Coordinates of C-alpha atoms and ligand atoms in Angstrom, one line a residue:
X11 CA 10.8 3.5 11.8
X12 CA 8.4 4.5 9.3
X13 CA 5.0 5.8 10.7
X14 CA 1.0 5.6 9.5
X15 CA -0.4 8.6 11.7
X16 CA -4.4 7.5 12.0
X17 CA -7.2 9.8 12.5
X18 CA -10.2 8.6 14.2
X19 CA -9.3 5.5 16.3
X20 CA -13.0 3.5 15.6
X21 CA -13.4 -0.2 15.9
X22 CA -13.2 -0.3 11.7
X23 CA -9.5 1.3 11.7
X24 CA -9.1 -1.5 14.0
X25 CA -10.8 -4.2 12.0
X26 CA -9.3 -3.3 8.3
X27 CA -7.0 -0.9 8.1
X28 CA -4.8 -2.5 11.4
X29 CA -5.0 -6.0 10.2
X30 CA -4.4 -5.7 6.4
X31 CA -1.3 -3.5 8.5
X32 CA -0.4 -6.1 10.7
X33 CA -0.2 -9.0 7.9
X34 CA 1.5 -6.8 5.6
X35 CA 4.3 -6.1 8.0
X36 CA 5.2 -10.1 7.5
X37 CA 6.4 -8.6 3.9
X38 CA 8.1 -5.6 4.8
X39 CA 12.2 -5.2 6.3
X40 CA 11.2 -2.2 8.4
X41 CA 7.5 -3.3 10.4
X42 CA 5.6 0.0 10.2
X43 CA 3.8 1.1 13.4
X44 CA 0.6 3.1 13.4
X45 CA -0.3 5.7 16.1
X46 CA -3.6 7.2 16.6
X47 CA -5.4 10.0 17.7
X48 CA -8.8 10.2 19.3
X49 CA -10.0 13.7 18.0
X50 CA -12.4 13.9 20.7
X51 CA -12.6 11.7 23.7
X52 CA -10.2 9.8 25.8
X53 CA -11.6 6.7 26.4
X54 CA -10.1 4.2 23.7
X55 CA -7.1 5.2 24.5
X56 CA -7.6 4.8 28.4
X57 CA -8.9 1.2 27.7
X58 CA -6.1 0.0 25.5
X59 CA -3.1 1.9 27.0
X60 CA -3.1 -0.6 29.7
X61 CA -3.1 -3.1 27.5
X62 CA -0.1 -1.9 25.7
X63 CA -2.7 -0.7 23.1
X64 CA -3.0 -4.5 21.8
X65 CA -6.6 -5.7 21.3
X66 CA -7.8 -8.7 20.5
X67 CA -10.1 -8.7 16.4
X68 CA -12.8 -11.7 16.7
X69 CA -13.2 -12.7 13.4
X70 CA -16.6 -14.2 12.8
X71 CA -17.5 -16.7 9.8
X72 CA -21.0 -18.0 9.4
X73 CA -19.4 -21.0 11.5
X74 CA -15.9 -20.4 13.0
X75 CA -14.2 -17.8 14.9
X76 CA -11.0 -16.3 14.7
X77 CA -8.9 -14.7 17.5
X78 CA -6.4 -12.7 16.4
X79 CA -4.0 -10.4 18.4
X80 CA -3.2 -6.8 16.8
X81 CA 0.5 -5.7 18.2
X82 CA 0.4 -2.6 15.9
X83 CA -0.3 0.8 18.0
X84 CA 2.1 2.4 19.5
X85 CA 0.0 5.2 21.0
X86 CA -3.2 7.2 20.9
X87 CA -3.2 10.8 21.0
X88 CA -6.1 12.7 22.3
X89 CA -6.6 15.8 20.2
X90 CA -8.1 17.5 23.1
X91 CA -5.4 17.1 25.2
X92 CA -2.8 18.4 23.4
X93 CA -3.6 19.6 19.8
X94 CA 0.1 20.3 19.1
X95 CA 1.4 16.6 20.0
X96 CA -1.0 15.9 16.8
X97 CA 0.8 18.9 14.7
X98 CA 4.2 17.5 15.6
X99 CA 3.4 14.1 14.2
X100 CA 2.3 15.0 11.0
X101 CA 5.3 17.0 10.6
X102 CA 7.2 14.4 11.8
X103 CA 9.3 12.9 8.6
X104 CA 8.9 9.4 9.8
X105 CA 5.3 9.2 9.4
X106 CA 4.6 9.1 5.6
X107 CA 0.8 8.4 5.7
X108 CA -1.3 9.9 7.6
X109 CA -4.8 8.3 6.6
X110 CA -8.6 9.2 8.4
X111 CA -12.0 7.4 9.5
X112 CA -13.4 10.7 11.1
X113 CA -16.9 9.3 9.4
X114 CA -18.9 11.4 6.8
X115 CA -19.7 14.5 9.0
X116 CA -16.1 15.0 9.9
X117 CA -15.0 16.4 6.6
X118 CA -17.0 19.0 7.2
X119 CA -17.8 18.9 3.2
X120 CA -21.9 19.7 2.4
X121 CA -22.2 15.9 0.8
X122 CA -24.9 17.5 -1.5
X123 CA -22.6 20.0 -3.0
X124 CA -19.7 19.0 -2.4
X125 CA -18.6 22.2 -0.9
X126 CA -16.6 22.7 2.5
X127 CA -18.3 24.2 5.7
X128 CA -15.7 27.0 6.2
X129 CA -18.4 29.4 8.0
X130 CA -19.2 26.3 10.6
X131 CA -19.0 27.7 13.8
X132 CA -16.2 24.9 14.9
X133 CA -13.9 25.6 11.7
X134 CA -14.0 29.8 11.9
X135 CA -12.7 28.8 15.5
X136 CA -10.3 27.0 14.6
X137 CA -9.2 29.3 12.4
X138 CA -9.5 32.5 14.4
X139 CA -7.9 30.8 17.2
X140 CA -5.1 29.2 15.7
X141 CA -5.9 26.1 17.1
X142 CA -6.7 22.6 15.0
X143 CA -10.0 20.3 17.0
X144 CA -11.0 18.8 13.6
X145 CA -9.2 16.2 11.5
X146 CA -9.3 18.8 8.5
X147 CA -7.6 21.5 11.0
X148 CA -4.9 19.0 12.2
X149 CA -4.2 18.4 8.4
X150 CA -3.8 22.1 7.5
X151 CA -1.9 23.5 10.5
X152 CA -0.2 19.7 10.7
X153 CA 1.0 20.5 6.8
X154 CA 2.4 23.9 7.6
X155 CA 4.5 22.7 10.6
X156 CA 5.7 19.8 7.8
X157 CA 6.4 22.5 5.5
X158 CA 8.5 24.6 7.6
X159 CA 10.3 22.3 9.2
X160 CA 11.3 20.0 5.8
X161 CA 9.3 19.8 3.2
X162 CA 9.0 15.7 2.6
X163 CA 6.0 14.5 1.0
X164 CA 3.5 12.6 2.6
X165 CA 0.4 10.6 1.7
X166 CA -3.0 12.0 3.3
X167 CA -5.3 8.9 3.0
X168 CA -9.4 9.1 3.4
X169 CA -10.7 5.7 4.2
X170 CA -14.6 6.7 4.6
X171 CA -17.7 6.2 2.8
X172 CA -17.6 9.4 0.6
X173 CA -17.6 9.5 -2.9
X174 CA -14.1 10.8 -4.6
X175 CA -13.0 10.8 -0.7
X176 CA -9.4 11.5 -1.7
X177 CA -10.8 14.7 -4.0
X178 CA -13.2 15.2 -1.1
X179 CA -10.4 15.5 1.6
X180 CA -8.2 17.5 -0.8
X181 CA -10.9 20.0 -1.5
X182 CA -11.5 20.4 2.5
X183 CA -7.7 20.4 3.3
X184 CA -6.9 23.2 0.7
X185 CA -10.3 25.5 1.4
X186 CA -9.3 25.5 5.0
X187 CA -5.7 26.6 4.4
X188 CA -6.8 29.1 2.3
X189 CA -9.3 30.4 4.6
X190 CA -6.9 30.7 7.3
X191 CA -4.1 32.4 5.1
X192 CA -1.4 29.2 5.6
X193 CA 0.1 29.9 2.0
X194 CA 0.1 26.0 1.5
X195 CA -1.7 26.1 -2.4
X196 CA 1.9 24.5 -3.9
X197 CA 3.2 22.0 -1.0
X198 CA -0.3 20.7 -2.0
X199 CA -0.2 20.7 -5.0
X200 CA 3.5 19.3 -5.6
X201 CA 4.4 17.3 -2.3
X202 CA 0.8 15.9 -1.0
X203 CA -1.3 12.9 -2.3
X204 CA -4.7 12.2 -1.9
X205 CA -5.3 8.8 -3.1
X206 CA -9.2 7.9 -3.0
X207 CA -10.1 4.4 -1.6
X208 CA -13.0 2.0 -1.1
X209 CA -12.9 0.2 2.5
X210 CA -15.0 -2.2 3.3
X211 CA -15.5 -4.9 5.9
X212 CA -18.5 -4.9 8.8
X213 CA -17.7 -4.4 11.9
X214 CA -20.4 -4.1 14.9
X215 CA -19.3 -1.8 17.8
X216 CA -17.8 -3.7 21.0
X217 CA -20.0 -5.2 23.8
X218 CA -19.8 -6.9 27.0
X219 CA -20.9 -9.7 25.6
X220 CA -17.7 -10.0 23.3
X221 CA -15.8 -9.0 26.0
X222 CA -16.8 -12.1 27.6
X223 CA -16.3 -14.5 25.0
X224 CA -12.7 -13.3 24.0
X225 CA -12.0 -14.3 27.8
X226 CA -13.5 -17.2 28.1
X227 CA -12.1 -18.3 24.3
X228 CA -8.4 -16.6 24.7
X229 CA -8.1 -16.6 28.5
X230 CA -7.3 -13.1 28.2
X231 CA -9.5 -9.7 29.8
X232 CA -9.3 -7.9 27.0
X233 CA -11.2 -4.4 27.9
X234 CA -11.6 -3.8 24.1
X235 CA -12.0 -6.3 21.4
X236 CA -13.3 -5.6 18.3
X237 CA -15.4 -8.1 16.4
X238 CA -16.2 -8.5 12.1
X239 CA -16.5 -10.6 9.7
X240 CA -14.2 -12.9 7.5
X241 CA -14.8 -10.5 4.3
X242 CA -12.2 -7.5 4.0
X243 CA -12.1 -5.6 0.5
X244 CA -9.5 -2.4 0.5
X245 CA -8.8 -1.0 -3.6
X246 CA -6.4 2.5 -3.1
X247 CA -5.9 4.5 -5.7
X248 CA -2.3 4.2 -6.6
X249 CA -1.6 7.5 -5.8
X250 CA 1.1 7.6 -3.1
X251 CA 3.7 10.6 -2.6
X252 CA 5.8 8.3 -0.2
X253 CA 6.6 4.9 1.0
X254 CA 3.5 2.8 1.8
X255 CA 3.2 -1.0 3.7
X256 CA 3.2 -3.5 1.4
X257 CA -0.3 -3.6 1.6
X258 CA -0.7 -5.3 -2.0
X259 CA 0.8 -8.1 -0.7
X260 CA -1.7 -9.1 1.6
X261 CA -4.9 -8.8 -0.5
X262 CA -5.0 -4.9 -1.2
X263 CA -5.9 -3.8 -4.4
X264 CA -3.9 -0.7 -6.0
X265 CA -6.1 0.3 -9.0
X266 CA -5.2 3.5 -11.4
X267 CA -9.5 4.5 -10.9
X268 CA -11.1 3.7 -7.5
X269 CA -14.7 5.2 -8.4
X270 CA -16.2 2.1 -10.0
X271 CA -15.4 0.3 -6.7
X272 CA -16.6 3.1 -4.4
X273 CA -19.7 3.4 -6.5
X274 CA -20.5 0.3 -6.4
X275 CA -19.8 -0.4 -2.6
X276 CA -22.0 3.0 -1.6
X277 CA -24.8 2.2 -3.8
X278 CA -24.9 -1.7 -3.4
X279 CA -23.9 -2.2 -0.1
X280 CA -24.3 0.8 2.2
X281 CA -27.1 2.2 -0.2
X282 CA -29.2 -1.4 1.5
X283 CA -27.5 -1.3 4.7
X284 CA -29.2 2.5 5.4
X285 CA -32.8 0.8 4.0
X286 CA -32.5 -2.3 6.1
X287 CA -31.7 -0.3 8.6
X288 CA -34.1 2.3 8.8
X289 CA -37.3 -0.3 7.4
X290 CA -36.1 -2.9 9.9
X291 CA -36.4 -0.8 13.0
X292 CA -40.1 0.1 12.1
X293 CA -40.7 -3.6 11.5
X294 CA -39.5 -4.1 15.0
X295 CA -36.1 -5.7 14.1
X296 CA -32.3 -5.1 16.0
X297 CA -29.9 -6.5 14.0
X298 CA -29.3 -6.7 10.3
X299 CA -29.6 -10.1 10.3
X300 CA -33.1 -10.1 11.3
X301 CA -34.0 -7.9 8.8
X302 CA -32.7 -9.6 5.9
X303 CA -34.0 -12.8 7.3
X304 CA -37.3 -10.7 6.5
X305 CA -38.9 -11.8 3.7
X306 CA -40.5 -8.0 2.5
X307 CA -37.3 -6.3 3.4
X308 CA -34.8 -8.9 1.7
X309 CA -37.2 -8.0 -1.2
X310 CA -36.9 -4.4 -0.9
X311 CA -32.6 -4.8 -0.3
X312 CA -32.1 -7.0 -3.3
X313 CA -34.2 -4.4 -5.4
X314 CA -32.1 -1.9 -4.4
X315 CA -29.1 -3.5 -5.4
X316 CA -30.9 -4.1 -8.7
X317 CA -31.7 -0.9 -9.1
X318 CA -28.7 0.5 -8.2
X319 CA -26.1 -1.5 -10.1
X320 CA -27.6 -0.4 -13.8
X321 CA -25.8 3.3 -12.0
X322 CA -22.7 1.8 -12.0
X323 CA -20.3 2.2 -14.9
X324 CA -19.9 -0.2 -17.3
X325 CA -16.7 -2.2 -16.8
X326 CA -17.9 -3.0 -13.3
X327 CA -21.4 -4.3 -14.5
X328 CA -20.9 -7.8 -15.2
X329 CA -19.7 -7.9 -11.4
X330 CA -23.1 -6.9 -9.7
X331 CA -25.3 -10.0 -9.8
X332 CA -22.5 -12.2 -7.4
X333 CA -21.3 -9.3 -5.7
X334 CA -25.4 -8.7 -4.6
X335 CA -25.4 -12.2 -3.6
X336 CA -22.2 -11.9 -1.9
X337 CA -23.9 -8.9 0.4
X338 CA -26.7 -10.9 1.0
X339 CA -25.0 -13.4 2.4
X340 CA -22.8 -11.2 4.8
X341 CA -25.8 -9.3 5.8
X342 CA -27.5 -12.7 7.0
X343 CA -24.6 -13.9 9.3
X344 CA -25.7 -14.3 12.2
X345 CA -22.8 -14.5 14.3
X346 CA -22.1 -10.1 13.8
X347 CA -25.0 -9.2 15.7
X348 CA -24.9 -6.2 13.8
X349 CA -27.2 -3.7 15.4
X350 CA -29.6 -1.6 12.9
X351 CA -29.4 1.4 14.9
X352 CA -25.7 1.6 14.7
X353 CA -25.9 2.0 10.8
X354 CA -29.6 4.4 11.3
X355 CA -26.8 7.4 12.6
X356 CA -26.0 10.4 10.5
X357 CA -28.6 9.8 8.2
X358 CA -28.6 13.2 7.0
X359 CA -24.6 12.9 6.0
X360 CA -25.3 9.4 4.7
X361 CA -28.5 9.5 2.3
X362 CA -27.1 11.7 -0.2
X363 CA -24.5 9.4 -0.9
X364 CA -26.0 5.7 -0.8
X365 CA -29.8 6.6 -1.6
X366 CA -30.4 9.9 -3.6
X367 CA -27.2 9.7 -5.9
X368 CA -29.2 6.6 -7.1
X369 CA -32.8 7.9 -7.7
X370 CA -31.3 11.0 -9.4
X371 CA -28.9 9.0 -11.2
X372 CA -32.0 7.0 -12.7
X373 CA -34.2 9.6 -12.8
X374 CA -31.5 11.0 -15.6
X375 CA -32.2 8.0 -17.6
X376 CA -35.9 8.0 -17.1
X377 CA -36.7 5.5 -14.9
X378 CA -38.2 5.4 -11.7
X379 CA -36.6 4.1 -8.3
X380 CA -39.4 2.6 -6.2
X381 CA -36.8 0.8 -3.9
X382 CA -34.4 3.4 -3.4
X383 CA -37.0 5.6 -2.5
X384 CA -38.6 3.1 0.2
X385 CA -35.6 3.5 2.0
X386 CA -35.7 7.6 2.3
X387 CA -39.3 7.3 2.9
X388 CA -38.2 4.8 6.1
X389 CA -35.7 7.2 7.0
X390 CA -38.3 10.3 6.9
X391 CA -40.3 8.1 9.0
X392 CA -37.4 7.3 11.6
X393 CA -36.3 10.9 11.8
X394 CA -39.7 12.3 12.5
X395 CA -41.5 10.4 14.5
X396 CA -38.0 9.9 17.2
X397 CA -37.5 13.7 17.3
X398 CA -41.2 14.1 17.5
X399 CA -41.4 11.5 20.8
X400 CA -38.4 13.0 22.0
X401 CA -35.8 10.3 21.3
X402 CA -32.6 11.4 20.9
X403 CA -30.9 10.5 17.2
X404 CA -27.6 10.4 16.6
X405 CA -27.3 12.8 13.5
X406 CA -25.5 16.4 13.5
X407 CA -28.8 17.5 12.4
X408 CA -30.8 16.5 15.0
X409 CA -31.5 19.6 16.2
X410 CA -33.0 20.9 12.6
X411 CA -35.4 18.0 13.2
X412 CA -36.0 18.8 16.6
X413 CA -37.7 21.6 15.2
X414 CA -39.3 20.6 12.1
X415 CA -40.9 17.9 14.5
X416 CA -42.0 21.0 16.7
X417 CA -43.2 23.1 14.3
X418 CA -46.9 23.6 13.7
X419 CA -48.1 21.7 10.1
X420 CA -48.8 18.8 8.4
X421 CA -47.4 15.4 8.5
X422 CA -46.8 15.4 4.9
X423 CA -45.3 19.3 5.3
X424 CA -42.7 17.8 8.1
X425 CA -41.7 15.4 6.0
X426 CA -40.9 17.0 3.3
X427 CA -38.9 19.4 5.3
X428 CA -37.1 16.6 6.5
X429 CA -35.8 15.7 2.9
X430 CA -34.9 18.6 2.6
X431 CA -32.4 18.7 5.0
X432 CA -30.9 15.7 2.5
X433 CA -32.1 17.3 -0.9
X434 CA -32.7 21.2 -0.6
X435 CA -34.1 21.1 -4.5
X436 CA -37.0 19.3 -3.6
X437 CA -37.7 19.8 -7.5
X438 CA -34.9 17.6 -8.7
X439 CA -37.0 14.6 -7.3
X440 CA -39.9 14.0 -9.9
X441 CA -41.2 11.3 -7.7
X442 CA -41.4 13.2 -4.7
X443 CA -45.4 13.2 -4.6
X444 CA -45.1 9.4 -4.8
X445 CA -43.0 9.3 -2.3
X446 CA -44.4 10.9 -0.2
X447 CA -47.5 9.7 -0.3
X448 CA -45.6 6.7 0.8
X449 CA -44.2 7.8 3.8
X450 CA -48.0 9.4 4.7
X451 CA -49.6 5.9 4.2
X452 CA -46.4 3.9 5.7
X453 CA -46.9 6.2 9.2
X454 CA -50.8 6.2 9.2
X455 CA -50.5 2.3 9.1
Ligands
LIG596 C1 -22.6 1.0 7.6 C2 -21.1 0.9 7.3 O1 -22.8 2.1 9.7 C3 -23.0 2.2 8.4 O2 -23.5 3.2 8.0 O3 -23.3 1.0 6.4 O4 -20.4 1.2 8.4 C4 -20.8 -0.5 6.7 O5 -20.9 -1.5 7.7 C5 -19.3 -0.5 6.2 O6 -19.2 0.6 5.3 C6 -19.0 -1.8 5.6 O7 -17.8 -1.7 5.0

């Protein structure tokens, strides 16, 4: 039975990659099965292992609902538990894929430079101990049990928000095997693809209050349902080394170039989602709804997306105005209940790719990005003055800005020390005195 082994067992596998799986299986002789693997905790698969690891996706339109049963897991590892159950399964020859939502900071990659963190404390264990925890040590030590044991190809598929993630996760996967001395440089190179891909579809994290509605509107207790919206977009770059679902039958695009569409989706959608976000908790706002439904910050969103697109390249320009629209409109349903803060997390990891790639991209072309840079003067803001009250933020830098908050100086010193956790050449900003300034006058009211 051919396999998809999935890294990172989040509600959006479940929303996107699980359903376009699910439909596509309709189209194929041999219905794939996907199993999962919680690289850290246990408790997704403790919830849905009772349930036979079916879950229930509420698919929210502006005005109808859909319930929709995913059949589709077979089991969830937990890294923890047993590392080498993981191992085994990539080096299983049934599974062919094995693709990853392990979100931004699990690549371990510097998104500034692109570089990977081999001297992180967590990777030179792994590596001195033999012993994968991270989805990039699973891949490399999960490779060399494939090697030795056949040698089949196999597909290794990113589907987060990085830019060139398929580059990105090669780069990672073949800097750690070096580093630990796994002699993998030509199983890479011939055997392995990396196709890049743009996902995309919203999908708010689970709460009581959906668990109650799926009961009352399915008669089932599902423990974990996972709700989104009726938009799903999925373009892979047709780059597989072995067989695949039939995902293009079911809506999936399979494009020779992927960057135009990941561009466009970092910059235009995600890019907005981080500003909203960050601009809509200081306004006193919870869900992105609310804050587009503000008049200054649907301002501020739509300029970004203005600004942004003229980044994009040129074959996907004439696409930008009713793709803008299109975002407005999923932003403003109502029925997601997306919450702000759930987007505000790992800003650090996040702002290099959806805000700064724009205002440097501009500021290449001589123009100025007073949108863009709202939204990193919002998140300076959110950073500082939560790690300066105390509140805990969900970033792997949180520490860092523990201590910048600590630190004796001025406002206007801790906030630029803040950005440069996101942009260590403060110089390649010109307008960094602007916006600054900004952030100083946004805080002092
Ligand atoms: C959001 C994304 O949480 C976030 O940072 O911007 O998860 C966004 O909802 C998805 O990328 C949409 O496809």
């Amino acid at each position: 039975m051919p396999r998809i082994l999935h890294l990172g067992i989040g509600n959006f596998h479940r929303a996107h990659q699980a359903w376009y799986t699910q439909l596509s299986n309709a189209h194929d002789n041999d219905a794939w099965k996907i199993t999962a693997v919680s690289l850290r905790r246990p408790d997704v698969r403790d919830t849905l292992a009772p349930q036979d690891f079916d879950y229930t996706l509420v698919i929210k339109g502006t005005a109808d609902t859909e319930y929709l049963r995913i059949n589709l897991h077979d089991e969830i590892l937990v890294g923890p538990e047993n590392p080498q159950a993981v191992v085994d399964h990539i080096a299983d020859p049934d599974t062919t894929i094995v693709s990853l939502t392990v979100t931004e900071k699990g690549y371990y990659v510097d998104t500034r430079s692109g570089k990977f963190q081999a001297k992180d404390p967590v990777i030179a264990k792994e590596i001195s101990e033999g012993k994968p925890s991270t989805a990039i040590g699973y891949l490399a030590f999960g490779l060399k049990a494939r090697k030795l044991a056949h040698g089949k190809p196999i597909t290794i598929m990113s589907c987060d928000n990085l830019s060139a993630n398929g580059e990105t996760l090669h780069g990672a996967v073949d800097a750690f095997q070096k580093a630990a001395g796994l002699d993998l440089s030509d199983y890479l190179q011939n055997s392995i693809a990396f196709p890049s891909a743009m996902v995309d579809r919203i999908t708010p994290a689970t709460t009581d209050e959906l668990r109650a509605e799926v009961l009352d509107a399915t008669g089932w207790a599902d423990h974990s349902p996972v709700s989104t919206e009726t938009f799903s977009e999925w373009t892979i770059e047709d780059n597989f080394a072995a067989e695949r679902p039939s995902w293009d039958q079911v809506g999936v695009q399979i494009v020779a170039d992927v960057a135009p569409y990941e561009l466009r989706k970092l910059r235009l959608l995600n890019g907005p989602h981080s500003l909203l976000a960050y601009a809509g908790l200081f306004h006193g706002h919870r869900y992105v709804h609310e804050a587009i439904a503000d008049p200054k910050l649907r301002g501020l969103a739509a300029g970004l997306m203005t600004e942004a697109a003229v980044t994009l390249p040129d074959e996907i320009q004439s696409s930008t105005p009713n793709y803008s629209n299109e975002l407005i409109e999923r932003f403003a349903n109502p029925a997601l209940k997306h919450e702000l803060i759930q987007i505000a997390m790992d800003g650090s990891q996040k702002l290099p790719v959806r805000l700064l790639s724009t205002v440097k991209d501009r500021m290449q072309a001589g123009k100025k990005s007073p949108n863009a840079l709202e939204g990193v003067a919002y998140w300076l803001i959110f950073v500082l003055s939560r790690s300066a009250s105390g509140e805990a933020i969900n970033d792997p830098q949180a520490d860092t800005f523990l201590n910048i908050a600590k630190s004796s100086g001025t406002i206007r010193e801790k906030l630029e020390a803040v950005l440069k956790v996101a942009e260590p050449d403060l110089a390649s900003i010109s307008e960094l005195p602007a916006l600054l300034d900004r952030a100083e006058a946004i805080m002092t009211g």
